């Protein structure tokens, strides 16, 4: 039966939407010279031609609104069409050209006489216009049809934004065509009226519904927020903050005053609910930029095929593990997959305890390594009341600017490393030996400390001599962020026993990995039934591989080093102009700009730092604050950050510093 002869429910419209999308997929790649450039009134791009006939509409129809609809299509929609996906389409999908089988399953389409090469979304827009024949249940039909289509061929944002115009234009075109043909072909008017096409009640309802409300229906059907970035009417920040406190705790951890309502990301930029773009120089997780298309596509493709756990054999995770191991030079080739950097550090700690039989844990004095109970113990920067667990000893961070040993001190690296002797002796006094030391190669939470040659190597030697193992936490410093080398630890000339990585490995997808020596992993697995249900799942592995591809194909490690040097020179120039900058440090594309009230006394300026962070937000630049005294501006752009972006950031910083 044809669809027009059957009563249809929401589930049927979902099936129809999916069927239209499958038809579009089937027509991909089909081409013929006759499909391009032929005049066809049912082609929505003929709106200007149809507009000339709008005066022939009878008084019973909303002539002015129909004419305005076609005018809008010509002036506002037509210019956007060349940017949309285009291919051969059916061109006239409606209930009389659609055959349904048992259970209202889509059995096929007929009448291909209006086939054209046009934007892919035209078929969905025309179907929406034709299947809605009145105000009754219009929104549910719209949502169901779009949901079905999107389940097969996901809409692009630009397409969703035009669906309302396409739907309304189809109805307007139908009424104009009927009116234009009525004088010469009375039987055409009778046929088309009988089909229900061009129903003025439906057009009036959709016109009154409006673009914003209709687009909200479409976006929700696609699983998106009701309004895109930049749309008016989004919930105000105060309201969102109140809601968050009610459902996520009364002490929200948010940046900036007032907080930002971010709705979209793109490369090195974040976009707020008002459509303003911010240059993101803070978030280290999207290492290759927000929503990188290669990573997004890899996740999407794999999610549509399979996502399961490593109880089953699969090539994706093996390929990824082999590539990671090769990036360590073959030193660490065994991988344990988890879902975050916190979990990775937790497992590395457990492996170290199992291998050494020891219980002590060493970390820097203001480190941060994660949120599990075991790793929170070695994250002093996150411990509000300053309590250190009995098995943990903290080390002096190698801070040559503010620490007890300043730049220019003879054997400065050895002096800082000697603090490990104190910590190890303290553990021994309590009957313990170190099982591990954990180090972030860029010392991010200590204020981003540039590599101090020889320090980490001497520290690792002392820990190993005392029976412990060495963990390089590469969540923030790995993947080329420090330039020149892929791993941060390589800048220190060491080989750790463990490398841990987290969400930057998947550009924000939940992915964590412990890399270690095979014998350490085997020893651990002999003593515990280690398994992470979604550690190493197919989608996570696909995300991880895509990130590596982007870094390698784009030569981003080398470029990060070049951009870092350019940015560092600019920050030094700012320091020469603004006395409040006491020091500028670079660990590749990670920078610490320490603010002081007196350069000679190194008087910290935490209040000014907080104010500067908010002034930079006002300028359109996102940074953070860091350091044990809260006076270090933390700058961590993504690897796709370019010299032109750096120049933009420097100009904004110069203006904000002048206002401080």
XYZ file of C-alpha atoms in Angstrom:
660
model
C 0.000 0.000 0.000
C 1.047 3.582 -0.459
C 1.828 5.335 2.819
C -0.863 7.957 2.225
C -3.559 5.273 2.523
C -2.502 4.034 5.954
C -2.832 5.526 9.436
C 0.661 6.217 10.733
C 2.017 6.369 14.278
C 5.252 7.903 15.568
C 7.125 4.616 15.116
C 6.014 4.538 11.475
C 7.359 8.027 10.857
C 10.672 6.971 12.376
C 10.754 4.057 9.936
C 9.907 6.385 7.072
C 12.677 8.792 8.073
C 15.153 5.931 8.201
C 13.903 4.699 4.822
C 14.464 8.107 3.230
C 18.002 8.137 4.620
C 18.668 4.651 3.255
C 17.389 5.780 -0.132
C 19.883 8.621 -0.014
C 22.675 6.183 0.767
C 21.602 3.968 -2.140
C 21.750 6.927 -4.532
C 25.259 7.937 -3.507
C 27.605 7.925 -6.451
C 24.826 7.740 -9.054
C 25.196 10.470 -11.656
C 23.738 11.409 -15.026
C 24.047 14.639 -17.032
C 20.266 15.036 -17.102
C 20.134 15.366 -13.314
C 22.014 18.657 -13.251
C 20.688 22.000 -14.356
C 17.283 20.995 -15.680
C 14.423 23.387 -14.809
C 12.057 21.744 -12.344
C 9.486 23.600 -10.299
C 9.586 20.966 -7.550
C 13.278 21.726 -7.042
C 13.243 24.017 -3.999
C 15.937 26.093 -5.653
C 13.201 27.293 -8.041
C 11.822 29.467 -5.235
C 12.579 32.685 -7.119
C 10.609 31.479 -10.147
C 7.712 30.437 -7.933
C 7.792 33.779 -6.124
C 6.796 35.460 -9.377
C 3.591 33.392 -9.399
C 2.629 34.069 -5.764
C 0.192 36.745 -6.891
C -1.953 34.042 -8.481
C -2.727 32.519 -5.085
C -6.439 32.721 -4.197
C -7.621 34.941 -1.378
C -8.345 31.854 0.727
C -4.613 31.198 1.119
C -2.140 33.205 3.250
C -0.663 34.944 0.204
C 1.590 37.367 2.078
C 3.094 34.704 4.334
C 3.704 32.373 1.388
C 5.400 35.146 -0.565
C 7.504 36.088 2.474
C 8.508 32.448 2.907
C 9.750 32.231 -0.682
C 11.517 35.599 -0.388
C 13.319 34.393 2.727
C 14.327 31.195 0.980
C 15.842 33.136 -1.915
C 17.736 35.660 0.206
C 18.718 33.640 3.292
C 18.629 29.944 2.421
C 19.909 29.794 -1.147
C 23.329 31.306 -0.262
C 23.848 28.556 2.328
C 23.071 25.651 0.000
C 26.502 25.350 -1.722
C 28.054 24.463 1.652
C 25.756 21.458 2.178
C 26.288 17.836 1.199
C 24.924 17.283 -2.315
C 24.227 14.223 -4.464
C 21.497 12.615 -6.550
C 18.226 12.649 -4.588
C 14.686 11.383 -5.221
C 13.339 14.916 -5.269
C 9.698 14.136 -4.492
C 9.387 11.966 -1.377
C 5.842 11.963 -0.021
C 3.138 9.564 1.074
C 1.962 8.781 -2.474
C 5.465 7.824 -3.638
C 6.246 5.571 -0.682
C 5.235 1.904 -0.488
C 4.724 0.289 2.919
C 4.705 -3.419 3.635
C 3.506 -5.471 6.616
C 3.862 -3.651 9.907
C 4.288 -0.409 7.942
C 7.858 -1.347 7.080
C 9.239 0.732 4.213
C 9.079 -1.526 1.146
C 10.190 0.923 -1.527
C 9.843 4.218 -3.361
C 8.264 4.986 -6.722
C 8.129 7.900 -9.194
C 11.747 8.859 -9.783
C 10.781 11.390 -12.431
C 11.861 14.333 -10.283
C 15.357 13.048 -9.508
C 17.932 15.833 -9.396
C 21.406 16.539 -8.107
C 20.750 18.714 -5.067
C 21.515 19.090 -1.363
C 20.986 15.751 0.374
C 18.786 17.345 3.036
C 16.173 18.362 0.427
C 14.501 14.935 0.543
C 14.092 15.114 4.321
C 12.838 18.704 4.162
C 10.341 17.950 1.405
C 9.065 14.863 3.211
C 8.514 16.923 6.350
C 6.534 19.451 4.356
C 4.359 16.816 2.708
C 3.701 14.473 5.639
C 2.451 17.311 7.844
C -1.036 17.987 6.526
C -2.477 19.813 9.508
C -1.731 21.130 12.996
C -2.637 17.859 14.719
C 0.479 16.087 16.031
C 2.745 18.125 13.751
C 5.633 18.305 16.233
C 5.618 14.565 17.046
C 5.646 13.766 13.312
C 8.507 16.198 12.756
C 10.536 14.734 15.604
C 9.909 11.101 14.688
C 10.766 11.508 11.004
C 13.961 13.419 11.772
C 14.952 10.949 14.491
C 14.581 8.063 12.054
C 16.577 9.792 9.338
C 19.329 10.795 11.756
C 19.663 7.208 13.003
C 20.876 6.182 9.530
C 22.495 9.352 8.178
C 23.273 11.851 10.940
C 22.331 15.403 10.047
C 25.019 18.047 9.997
C 24.391 21.133 12.133
C 23.885 23.342 9.091
C 21.280 20.924 7.719
C 19.330 20.869 10.973
C 19.313 24.651 10.948
C 17.660 24.689 7.496
C 15.049 21.951 7.943
C 12.365 24.417 9.004
C 12.958 26.585 5.936
C 12.939 23.571 3.612
C 9.755 22.195 5.139
C 7.944 25.514 4.907
C 9.270 26.227 1.406
C 7.999 22.839 0.205
C 4.505 23.675 1.427
C 4.656 27.173 -0.046
C 5.904 25.826 -3.372
C 3.122 23.257 -3.487
C 0.407 25.854 -2.979
C 1.903 28.163 -5.609
C 2.257 25.352 -8.147
C -1.357 24.261 -7.587
C -2.572 27.838 -8.030
C -0.452 28.404 -11.131
C -1.708 25.242 -12.817
C -5.329 25.518 -11.734
C -6.395 27.846 -14.544
C -5.033 25.610 -17.294
C -5.317 22.204 -15.638
C -8.377 21.950 -13.381
C -7.801 18.214 -13.002
C -4.334 18.911 -11.556
C -5.854 21.091 -8.866
C -8.408 18.400 -8.040
C -5.721 15.709 -7.820
C -3.335 17.668 -5.681
C -6.079 18.919 -3.389
C -7.291 15.354 -2.917
C -3.819 14.219 -1.892
C -3.729 16.724 0.949
C -0.752 18.591 -0.508
C -0.485 22.274 0.120
C -2.784 22.333 3.127
C -3.013 25.952 4.316
C -3.797 24.818 7.860
C -0.474 22.963 8.061
C 1.418 25.921 6.602
C -0.253 28.298 9.024
C 0.560 26.093 12.000
C 4.213 25.709 11.045
C 4.513 29.415 10.268
C 3.111 30.218 13.715
C 5.304 27.588 15.364
C 8.371 29.458 14.173
C 11.913 28.536 13.297
C 13.264 28.409 16.859
C 10.593 26.056 18.190
C 10.728 23.807 15.129
C 14.518 23.651 15.178
C 14.404 22.773 18.866
C 12.183 19.795 17.948
C 14.648 18.722 15.265
C 17.701 19.115 17.492
C 16.156 17.117 20.323
C 15.250 14.395 17.834
C 18.937 14.237 16.902
C 19.986 13.966 20.542
C 21.288 17.543 20.703
C 20.544 20.444 23.019
C 17.425 22.310 21.973
C 19.347 25.416 20.947
C 22.699 25.671 19.179
C 25.521 27.953 20.228
C 24.612 31.569 19.732
C 20.866 31.030 19.868
C 18.879 33.437 22.037
C 16.959 32.302 25.051
C 19.450 29.936 26.627
C 19.255 29.449 30.379
C 21.072 32.292 32.171
C 24.275 31.454 33.995
C 22.800 32.104 37.451
C 19.954 29.680 36.785
C 22.335 27.009 35.531
C 24.565 27.497 38.551
C 21.619 27.096 40.922
C 20.524 23.924 39.147
C 24.055 22.575 39.317
C 24.285 23.191 43.041
C 21.033 21.336 43.567
C 22.026 18.223 41.649
C 25.867 18.199 41.718
C 26.691 19.526 45.181
C 26.733 22.936 46.799
C 30.425 23.619 46.098
C 30.716 23.661 42.311
C 34.238 23.573 40.905
C 33.937 26.112 38.100
C 36.275 28.606 36.480
C 35.790 32.351 36.138
C 33.451 34.806 37.811
C 30.794 34.547 36.555
C 31.232 31.039 35.147
C 31.039 30.427 31.416
C 28.235 28.473 29.762
C 30.141 26.664 27.005
C 28.116 24.868 24.356
C 30.543 24.038 21.546
C 34.217 23.533 20.768
C 36.172 23.816 17.543
C 39.936 23.465 17.243
C 41.600 25.899 19.631
C 38.313 27.665 20.395
C 35.359 27.260 22.740
C 32.003 28.915 22.011
C 29.604 30.067 24.711
C 25.811 30.118 24.700
C 25.805 33.612 23.254
C 27.972 32.568 20.329
C 31.160 34.244 21.552
C 34.396 32.466 20.657
C 37.159 32.058 23.236
C 40.731 31.085 22.432
C 41.274 28.095 24.710
C 44.727 28.160 26.260
C 43.807 26.085 29.274
C 42.220 22.726 28.499
C 44.910 20.109 27.996
C 42.475 17.222 27.381
C 41.586 18.011 23.721
C 45.248 17.631 22.794
C 44.614 17.953 19.029
C 41.878 20.564 19.415
C 38.217 20.456 20.335
C 36.088 18.090 18.245
C 38.850 17.236 15.787
C 36.978 15.782 12.787
C 39.318 12.796 12.360
C 38.862 11.770 15.975
C 35.109 12.377 15.882
C 34.766 10.367 12.678
C 36.866 7.502 14.053
C 34.669 7.302 17.160
C 31.485 7.524 15.105
C 32.539 4.860 12.595
C 33.638 2.386 15.251
C 30.577 3.017 17.422
C 28.381 2.056 14.479
C 30.208 -1.267 14.056
C 31.151 -2.606 17.494
C 31.967 -1.474 21.001
C 32.710 -4.219 23.484
C 35.412 -5.308 25.912
C 38.735 -7.093 25.719
C 37.307 -10.443 26.757
C 37.031 -10.847 23.009
C 39.872 -10.636 20.517
C 40.069 -7.495 18.432
C 42.658 -5.790 16.268
C 41.923 -2.186 17.243
C 43.340 -2.344 20.761
C 46.313 -4.459 19.662
C 47.265 -2.011 16.921
C 47.005 0.843 19.400
C 49.060 -0.934 22.075
C 51.792 -1.756 19.573
C 51.978 1.848 18.413
C 52.198 3.137 21.982
C 54.957 0.674 22.816
C 56.903 1.689 19.727
C 56.706 5.325 20.822
C 58.657 4.390 23.983
C 61.437 3.029 21.803
C 60.428 -0.501 22.736
C 61.266 0.034 26.412
C 57.681 -0.321 27.650
C 55.640 -2.625 25.440
C 53.006 -4.066 27.797
C 49.749 -2.121 28.154
C 47.001 -2.232 30.758
C 43.914 -0.380 29.540
C 41.586 1.590 31.808
C 39.347 4.650 31.395
C 41.207 7.614 32.874
C 44.557 8.906 34.040
C 43.489 8.458 37.657
C 42.833 4.768 37.049
C 46.094 4.412 35.139
C 48.082 5.887 38.024
C 46.179 3.711 40.478
C 47.048 0.540 38.536
C 50.680 1.608 38.136
C 50.877 2.059 41.925
C 49.375 -1.371 42.516
C 51.830 -2.910 40.060
C 54.742 -1.182 41.779
C 53.671 -2.522 45.162
C 53.240 -6.026 43.767
C 56.652 -5.979 42.056
C 58.670 -4.450 44.904
C 56.789 -5.640 47.969
C 57.255 -2.129 49.361
C 54.659 0.351 50.619
C 56.105 3.886 50.423
C 55.023 6.416 47.809
C 56.919 9.606 46.821
C 55.543 12.651 44.994
C 56.202 16.358 44.549
C 55.052 18.699 47.302
C 52.146 20.199 45.319
C 51.471 17.439 42.811
C 48.196 16.282 41.324
C 47.784 12.793 39.870
C 44.101 11.844 40.169
C 41.013 11.147 42.241
C 41.136 7.512 43.362
C 41.858 6.997 47.053
C 45.347 5.660 46.387
C 46.238 8.481 44.002
C 44.560 11.249 45.965
C 47.173 10.394 48.599
C 49.908 11.622 46.227
C 47.943 14.682 45.082
C 48.796 17.261 47.778
C 47.391 20.095 45.662
C 43.913 18.546 46.003
C 44.053 17.897 49.753
C 42.273 20.824 51.408
C 43.460 20.313 54.977
C 47.087 19.455 54.248
C 47.032 15.942 55.692
C 49.539 13.518 54.180
C 48.961 9.757 54.540
C 51.522 7.859 56.591
C 52.983 5.978 53.613
C 53.516 9.128 51.507
C 56.478 11.493 51.494
C 56.570 14.689 49.478
C 59.610 16.088 47.684
C 60.788 19.617 47.071
C 59.759 20.640 43.571
C 62.760 21.694 41.448
C 61.759 25.363 41.370
C 64.775 27.436 40.413
C 62.833 30.693 40.687
C 61.243 30.510 44.129
C 62.548 27.298 45.721
C 65.404 27.001 48.248
C 67.895 26.460 45.422
C 67.753 29.217 42.812
C 68.946 29.333 39.230
C 72.685 29.861 39.217
C 73.247 27.701 42.287
C 76.041 25.182 41.608
C 74.759 21.618 41.122
C 71.176 22.808 41.533
C 69.690 19.594 40.111
C 71.674 17.426 42.537
C 70.660 19.621 45.467
C 66.961 19.171 44.697
C 67.420 15.463 44.061
C 69.116 15.087 47.445
C 65.746 15.790 49.057
C 64.802 12.259 48.016
C 67.405 10.972 50.513
C 65.497 12.722 53.293
C 62.159 11.298 52.142
C 63.527 7.762 51.781
C 65.150 7.958 55.210
C 61.871 9.183 56.685
C 60.066 6.163 55.240
C 62.755 3.895 56.651
C 62.201 5.429 60.061
C 58.639 4.133 59.864
C 59.742 0.723 58.638
C 58.961 1.305 54.944
C 60.788 1.398 51.633
C 59.584 3.229 48.549
C 57.497 1.215 46.133
C 57.365 4.093 43.663
C 57.901 7.738 42.888
C 55.469 9.491 40.557
C 56.501 12.505 38.487
C 54.712 14.821 36.070
C 57.462 15.784 33.640
C 56.285 19.402 33.395
C 55.480 19.810 37.124
C 52.205 21.447 36.098
C 50.575 21.978 39.479
C 53.820 23.293 40.925
C 53.551 26.160 38.466
C 54.898 24.611 35.245
C 58.605 24.205 35.869
C 60.936 24.028 32.901
C 63.009 20.825 32.837
C 65.984 21.096 35.195
C 68.674 18.998 33.482
C 69.694 16.026 35.593
C 67.082 16.343 38.335
C 64.646 13.598 37.326
C 67.486 11.240 36.383
C 69.115 11.661 39.802
C 65.740 11.268 41.546
C 64.989 8.036 39.680
C 68.443 6.668 40.510
C 67.913 7.264 44.220
C 64.455 5.671 44.246
C 65.637 2.628 42.329
C 68.615 2.227 44.624
C 66.155 2.138 47.545
C 64.126 -0.609 45.856
C 61.387 1.450 44.210
C 60.066 1.924 40.689
C 59.452 5.109 38.728
C 56.142 6.315 37.279
C 56.055 9.008 34.588
C 52.593 10.579 34.679
C 52.282 11.755 31.074
C 48.626 12.770 31.223
C 49.483 16.471 30.984
C 53.014 16.456 29.593
C 52.916 13.666 27.007
C 51.812 13.405 23.379
C 54.264 16.023 22.186
C 53.093 18.871 24.398
C 56.650 19.659 25.468
C 57.867 19.684 21.857
C 60.808 17.822 20.257
C 59.901 14.492 21.898
C 56.629 12.586 22.080
C 56.926 11.921 25.832
C 57.680 14.463 28.517
C 60.053 12.109 30.344
C 62.311 12.066 27.281
C 63.188 15.696 28.018
C 64.759 14.466 31.261
C 66.821 11.728 29.628
C 65.222 8.905 31.620
C 63.302 5.701 31.011
C 60.600 5.129 33.627
C 59.190 1.788 34.705
C 55.664 3.009 33.990
C 54.139 5.564 31.664
C 50.563 6.549 32.442
C 48.250 8.390 30.065
C 44.660 9.589 30.327
C 41.929 11.413 28.449
C 44.198 13.502 26.169
C 45.121 10.161 24.591
C 41.569 10.048 23.219
C 41.205 13.828 22.784
C 38.678 13.796 25.614
C 37.288 10.315 25.092
C 37.589 8.324 28.363
C 40.811 6.432 27.798
C 43.638 5.522 30.142
C 46.672 3.282 29.686
C 49.561 2.016 31.785
C 52.654 1.175 29.743
C 55.237 -0.974 31.481
C 57.620 -3.868 30.980
C 55.996 -7.237 30.170
C 57.460 -8.926 33.228
C 55.948 -6.324 35.564
C 52.487 -6.695 34.027
C 52.731 -10.497 34.094
C 53.820 -10.469 37.736
C 50.857 -8.265 38.640
C 48.321 -10.373 36.744
C 49.575 -13.534 38.453
C 48.514 -12.015 41.771
C 45.233 -10.323 40.895
C 42.372 -10.793 38.449
C 42.849 -7.400 36.809
C 40.200 -6.491 34.241
C 38.587 -3.190 33.290
C 35.302 -3.747 31.488
C 35.656 -0.836 29.128
C 39.390 -0.332 29.303
C 40.636 -0.875 25.765
C 37.177 -1.060 24.191
C 36.960 -0.763 20.424
C 35.781 2.837 20.390
C 38.435 4.021 22.854
C 41.124 2.295 20.802
C 39.798 3.945 17.643
C 39.915 7.347 19.347
C 43.464 6.735 20.543
C 44.664 5.639 17.130
C 43.064 8.672 15.501
C 44.861 11.004 17.914
C 48.192 9.385 17.045
C 47.370 9.711 13.340
C 46.576 13.411 13.690
C 49.786 14.071 15.628
C 51.967 12.107 13.231
C 50.376 13.226 9.956
C 50.304 16.846 11.050
C 53.890 16.806 12.371
C 52.427 18.357 15.511
C 55.296 17.504 17.873
C 57.744 19.569 15.844
C 55.201 22.328 15.288
C 54.404 22.430 19.008
C 58.055 23.110 19.736
C 58.223 25.891 17.159
C 55.025 27.551 18.349
C 56.155 27.190 21.966
C 59.388 29.044 21.267
C 57.483 31.795 19.445
C 54.974 32.150 22.277
C 57.713 32.071 24.926
C 59.513 34.948 23.231
C 56.265 36.910 23.237
C 55.693 36.218 26.931
C 59.226 37.382 27.693
C 58.462 40.599 25.810
C 55.350 41.064 27.952
C 57.496 40.546 31.034
C 59.749 43.383 29.894
C 56.718 45.705 29.677
C 54.807 44.640 32.803
C 56.627 44.609 36.141
C 54.051 42.353 37.761
C 55.397 39.417 35.737
C 58.197 37.970 37.827
C 59.027 34.896 35.773
C 57.983 33.167 32.572
C 58.597 29.430 32.215
C 58.005 27.076 29.325
C 57.763 23.308 29.157
C 56.939 23.311 25.467
C 53.291 24.266 24.909
C 52.807 24.632 28.656
C 53.683 27.982 30.170
C 53.783 29.364 33.677
C 53.677 33.142 34.092
C 54.331 33.945 37.744
C 52.937 37.229 39.047
C 54.667 39.083 41.886
C 54.172 42.449 43.549
C 57.905 42.903 44.025
C 60.441 41.242 41.753
C 63.233 41.499 44.294
C 61.250 40.071 47.195
C 59.203 37.676 45.001
C 56.066 38.780 46.856
C 53.324 36.576 45.384
C 50.288 38.227 43.769
C 47.453 35.669 43.999
C 44.638 38.244 43.999
C 46.051 39.922 40.915
C 46.418 36.504 39.285
C 42.760 35.708 39.855
C 41.753 39.113 38.512
C 43.956 38.704 35.442
C 42.423 35.318 34.640
C 38.977 36.947 34.620
C 40.174 39.951 32.617
C 41.565 37.567 30.026
C 38.220 35.784 29.955
C 36.635 39.149 29.164
C 39.145 39.592 26.338
C 38.258 36.174 24.921
C 41.243 34.170 26.186
C 40.864 31.226 28.555
C 43.722 30.454 30.955
C 43.917 29.159 34.523
C 45.871 29.710 37.702
C 48.249 27.316 39.394
C 51.032 26.948 41.934
C 51.215 26.449 45.664
C 50.768 30.212 46.182
C 48.068 30.606 43.523
C 50.062 33.218 41.617
C 50.998 31.405 38.408
C 48.978 31.914 35.233
C 48.760 28.482 33.603
C 48.688 28.408 29.803
C 48.185 25.080 27.988
C 46.915 25.431 24.409
C 46.279 22.390 22.195
C 48.886 21.091 19.761
C 46.990 22.674 16.858
C 47.720 26.100 18.377
C 49.627 28.103 15.772
C 51.893 31.175 15.880
C 48.985 33.346 14.705
C 46.936 32.083 17.659
C 49.862 32.878 19.943
C 50.007 36.429 18.594
C 46.279 36.824 19.231
C 46.713 35.550 22.797
C 49.681 37.839 23.441
C 47.731 40.891 22.288
C 44.862 40.025 24.632
C 47.292 39.440 27.498
C 48.974 42.781 26.886
C 45.631 44.593 27.058
C 44.520 42.726 30.176
C 47.825 43.304 31.968
C 47.521 47.018 31.199
C 44.106 47.010 32.912
C 45.310 45.072 35.963
